[in-house]
């Protein structure tokens, strides 16, 4: 199968600091990766589409300067939450596309104090 | 605007009963629809997609363009089917397009 990992699985940080979340495709190359956000008991909301070697495409309402995405290789995309605030606390999930299927990571729980 | 609606937050049935998880969509083009499942403490995984017209774990879903629906059905629910189910719509012609998810329905199958 195709496996996507995320690191860390959970992180707690202070308000005003930056946090980096990694998304890796372990056994396949993902030209495209997606970043989602999920609030408690709510659905997944697409934040951005990450394409290897090019700038990410952000969904309407998502601040690109706050949520920095880098997709430097075919197996790694990173999401950096800059100057985090308590309202950024959420569950962040990535997926990697292989063929016509998206494979999801286990998610990262971010808590900003 | 593209939208996926799952009207039920929770569906509770007894083992052996039929199950139907509702999904309606709004999309101007020709949609590609999927059902994803998330078991407790596990990651989201693809259950089935409408283009493949296959049955996975006894579940089927038929795209009804007239009613803009893609309901998920299983004739006899099992306890291991208890999970969160998401209906999703893809922009474009493949799953590598952006996915729009419904709100999700928790299926609880009681013994």
Short mmCIF file of C-alpha atoms in Angstrom, two decimals:
data_model
loop_
_atom_site.label_atom_id
_atom_site.label_comp_id
_atom_site.label_asym_id
_atom_site.label_seq_id
_atom_site.Cartn_x
_atom_site.Cartn_y
_atom_site.Cartn_z
CA UNK A 1 0.00 0.00 0.00
CA UNK A 2 0.88 3.67 0.04
CA UNK A 3 1.78 5.12 3.41
CA UNK A 4 1.88 8.73 4.46
CA UNK A 5 3.40 9.75 7.76
CA UNK A 6 3.23 12.98 9.70
CA UNK A 7 5.56 14.32 12.31
CA UNK A 8 5.00 15.24 15.04
CA UNK A 9 1.77 13.50 15.95
CA UNK A 10 1.03 16.17 18.53
CA UNK A 11 2.69 19.42 19.49
CA UNK A 12 2.06 22.03 22.14
CA UNK A 13 3.56 25.46 21.69
CA UNK A 14 3.37 28.94 23.14
CA UNK A 15 1.49 31.72 21.45
CA UNK A 16 3.72 33.64 19.05
CA UNK A 17 6.05 30.78 18.19
CA UNK A 18 6.23 28.89 14.89
CA UNK A 19 5.59 25.20 14.43
CA UNK A 20 6.62 22.98 11.53
CA UNK A 21 4.68 19.86 10.58
CA UNK A 22 6.17 17.33 8.18
CA UNK A 23 4.26 15.12 5.77
CA UNK A 24 6.13 12.27 4.13
CA UNK A 25 5.13 9.70 1.56
CA UNK A 26 7.10 6.67 2.71
CA UNK A 27 6.86 4.28 -0.22
CA UNK A 28 5.76 6.40 -3.15
CA UNK A 29 6.47 9.72 -4.78
CA UNK A 30 3.76 12.33 -4.39
CA UNK A 31 3.89 15.14 -6.90
CA UNK A 32 0.88 16.63 -5.19
CA UNK A 33 0.14 16.76 -1.49
CA UNK A 34 -2.82 18.36 0.24
CA UNK A 35 -3.13 19.96 3.65
CA UNK A 36 -6.40 19.85 5.56
CA UNK A 37 -7.57 21.22 8.86
CA UNK A 38 -10.15 19.56 11.05
CA UNK A 39 -11.87 21.19 14.01
CA UNK A 40 -13.38 19.02 16.75
CA UNK A 41 -16.40 17.10 15.54
CA UNK A 42 -16.24 18.84 12.17
CA UNK A 43 -15.24 17.90 8.70
CA UNK A 44 -11.91 18.26 6.94
CA UNK A 45 -11.38 21.58 5.25
CA UNK A 46 -8.82 21.85 2.50
CA UNK A 47 -6.24 24.52 3.26
CA UNK A 48 -3.88 24.24 0.33
CA UNK A 49 -2.56 22.12 -2.49
CA UNK A 50 1.17 21.56 -2.45
CA UNK A 51 2.96 20.80 -5.70
CA UNK A 52 6.56 19.63 -5.76
CA UNK A 53 8.88 22.33 -6.96
CA UNK A 54 6.30 25.08 -7.18
CA UNK A 55 4.31 27.38 -4.95
CA UNK A 56 1.37 26.02 -3.04
CA UNK A 57 -2.16 26.94 -4.02
CA UNK A 58 -4.17 28.18 -1.06
CA UNK A 59 -7.91 27.99 -0.59
CA UNK A 60 -9.90 31.14 -0.12
CA UNK A 61 -9.59 32.49 3.40
CA UNK A 62 -6.33 30.70 4.21
CA UNK A 63 -3.49 33.09 4.94
CA UNK A 64 -0.45 31.99 2.97
CA UNK A 65 1.90 34.07 5.08
CA UNK A 66 0.66 32.36 8.19
CA UNK A 67 0.57 28.81 6.86
CA UNK A 68 3.81 28.37 4.93
CA UNK A 69 3.97 25.30 2.74
CA UNK A 70 7.10 23.89 1.20
CA UNK A 71 7.21 20.84 -1.08
CA UNK A 72 10.89 20.52 -1.80
CA UNK A 73 10.93 16.86 -2.78
CA UNK A 74 8.57 14.22 -4.10
CA UNK A 75 8.31 12.64 -0.67
CA UNK A 76 8.17 15.60 1.70
CA UNK A 77 5.89 18.55 2.23
CA UNK A 78 6.04 20.79 5.27
CA UNK A 79 3.48 23.11 6.82
CA UNK A 80 4.78 25.84 9.08
CA UNK A 81 2.30 27.67 11.25
CA UNK A 82 3.94 31.03 11.88
CA UNK A 83 3.29 33.19 14.94
CA UNK A 84 0.79 30.67 16.20
CA UNK A 85 -2.23 31.79 18.20
CA UNK A 86 -4.71 29.75 20.26
CA UNK A 87 -7.22 29.90 17.42
CA UNK A 88 -4.75 27.95 15.27
CA UNK A 89 -5.16 24.99 17.58
CA UNK A 90 -6.55 22.20 15.45
CA UNK A 91 -5.93 18.84 13.86
CA UNK A 92 -3.89 19.13 10.68
CA UNK A 93 -3.99 16.30 8.15
CA UNK A 94 -2.03 15.86 4.97
CA UNK A 95 -2.53 13.55 2.02
CA UNK A 96 -0.32 12.44 -0.84
CA UNK A 97 -1.64 11.69 -4.29
CA UNK A 98 -0.53 8.53 -6.07
CA UNK A 99 -2.20 7.81 -9.34
CA UNK A 100 -5.83 8.71 -8.89
CA UNK A 101 -5.94 8.11 -5.15
CA UNK A 102 -5.17 10.30 -2.14
CA UNK A 103 -3.55 8.61 0.85
CA UNK A 104 -3.93 10.33 4.18
CA UNK A 105 -1.53 10.83 7.02
CA UNK A 106 -2.52 10.18 10.63
CA UNK A 107 -2.78 13.86 11.46
CA UNK A 108 -1.01 16.25 13.81
CA UNK A 109 -2.73 17.73 16.85
CA UNK A 110 -1.55 21.31 17.41
CA UNK A 111 -2.32 23.04 20.68
CA UNK A 112 -1.29 26.67 21.08
CA UNK A 113 -1.26 27.96 24.64
CA UNK B 1 -20.88 26.62 -5.22
CA UNK B 2 -19.60 23.12 -4.68
CA UNK B 3 -20.91 21.53 -1.56
CA UNK B 4 -21.35 18.12 0.03
CA UNK B 5 -24.07 17.61 2.61
CA UNK B 6 -24.43 14.71 4.99
CA UNK B 7 -27.61 15.44 6.91
CA UNK B 8 -27.10 12.96 9.72
CA UNK B 9 -24.38 13.45 12.34
CA UNK B 10 -25.12 10.11 13.95
CA UNK B 11 -26.76 6.97 12.67
CA UNK B 12 -27.33 4.18 15.15
CA UNK B 13 -28.51 0.75 14.04
CA UNK B 14 -28.52 -2.78 15.37
CA UNK B 15 -26.27 -5.47 13.96
CA UNK B 16 -27.84 -7.08 10.93
CA UNK B 17 -30.02 -4.08 10.09
CA UNK B 18 -29.73 -2.27 6.77
CA UNK B 19 -27.75 0.94 6.68
CA UNK B 20 -28.05 3.98 4.46
CA UNK B 21 -25.76 6.96 4.97
CA UNK B 22 -27.04 9.93 3.05
CA UNK B 23 -24.97 12.25 0.92
CA UNK B 24 -26.14 15.04 -1.34
CA UNK B 25 -23.93 17.26 -3.43
CA UNK B 26 -23.98 20.51 -5.32
CA UNK B 27 -21.64 20.75 -8.28
CA UNK B 28 -21.94 22.47 -11.61
CA UNK B 29 -19.83 20.06 -13.63
CA UNK B 30 -19.59 16.30 -13.81
CA UNK B 31 -18.72 15.23 -10.28
CA UNK B 32 -16.53 12.48 -9.04
CA UNK B 33 -17.71 11.22 -5.66
CA UNK B 34 -16.12 9.16 -2.95
CA UNK B 35 -16.82 7.68 0.43
CA UNK B 36 -14.04 7.73 3.01
CA UNK B 37 -14.07 5.94 6.36
CA UNK B 38 -12.23 6.65 9.57
CA UNK B 39 -12.20 3.90 12.17
CA UNK B 40 -11.45 4.76 15.78
CA UNK B 41 -7.88 6.00 16.22
CA UNK B 42 -7.05 5.33 12.58
CA UNK B 43 -6.42 7.54 9.61
CA UNK B 44 -8.88 8.39 6.90
CA UNK B 45 -9.03 5.79 4.14
CA UNK B 46 -10.86 5.48 0.86
CA UNK B 47 -13.86 3.16 1.01
CA UNK B 48 -15.18 3.43 -2.50
CA UNK B 49 -15.56 5.75 -5.47
CA UNK B 50 -18.47 6.02 -7.85
CA UNK B 51 -16.51 5.44 -11.04
CA UNK B 52 -15.35 1.99 -10.00
CA UNK B 53 -18.90 0.83 -9.17
CA UNK B 54 -17.46 -1.77 -6.82
CA UNK B 55 -18.63 -3.10 -3.49
CA UNK B 56 -16.21 -2.79 -0.61
CA UNK B 57 -16.87 -4.55 2.71
CA UNK B 58 -20.45 -5.01 1.52
CA UNK B 59 -20.99 -1.29 0.98
CA UNK B 60 -22.28 0.14 -2.29
CA UNK B 61 -23.11 3.63 -3.45
CA UNK B 62 -24.90 4.74 -6.58
CA UNK B 63 -24.56 8.16 -8.08
CA UNK B 64 -27.99 9.64 -8.78
CA UNK B 65 -27.46 12.75 -10.85
CA UNK B 66 -31.16 13.58 -10.90
CA UNK B 67 -31.32 13.73 -7.13
CA UNK B 68 -27.67 14.83 -6.78
CA UNK B 69 -27.14 12.08 -4.26
CA UNK B 70 -24.53 9.43 -3.52
CA UNK B 71 -25.94 7.50 -0.60
CA UNK B 72 -23.89 4.71 0.96
CA UNK B 73 -25.72 1.47 1.62
CA UNK B 74 -25.14 -1.88 3.23
CA UNK B 75 -27.85 -4.52 3.59
CA UNK B 76 -26.64 -6.00 6.88
CA UNK B 77 -24.57 -3.86 9.24
CA UNK B 78 -21.76 -5.40 11.28
CA UNK B 79 -20.31 -4.10 14.54
CA UNK B 80 -16.95 -3.56 12.84
CA UNK B 81 -18.63 -1.07 10.51
CA UNK B 82 -18.86 1.40 13.39
CA UNK B 83 -16.82 4.39 12.26
CA UNK B 84 -16.99 7.91 10.90
CA UNK B 85 -17.97 8.11 7.24
CA UNK B 86 -17.27 11.06 5.01
CA UNK B 87 -18.70 11.68 1.58
CA UNK B 88 -16.39 13.71 -0.67
CA UNK B 89 -16.49 15.34 -4.06
CA UNK B 90 -13.52 15.90 -6.31
CA UNK B 91 -12.96 18.76 -8.66
CA UNK B 92 -11.87 17.43 -12.01
CA UNK B 93 -11.62 13.95 -13.32
CA UNK B 94 -9.56 12.17 -10.72
CA UNK B 95 -9.01 11.79 -7.04
CA UNK B 96 -5.91 13.90 -7.30
CA UNK B 97 -8.13 16.89 -7.67
CA UNK B 98 -9.15 18.84 -4.60
CA UNK B 99 -11.58 17.08 -2.32
CA UNK B 100 -14.56 18.72 -0.68
CA UNK B 101 -15.77 16.75 2.31
CA UNK B 102 -19.18 16.50 3.87
CA UNK B 103 -19.60 16.98 7.58
CA UNK B 104 -19.35 13.28 8.27
CA UNK B 105 -21.73 10.75 9.77
CA UNK B 106 -20.88 8.58 12.73
CA UNK B 107 -22.24 5.08 12.24
CA UNK B 108 -22.81 3.18 15.43
CA UNK B 109 -23.70 -0.49 15.07
CA UNK B 110 -25.04 -1.95 18.27
CA UNK B 111 -24.82 -5.66 19.11
#
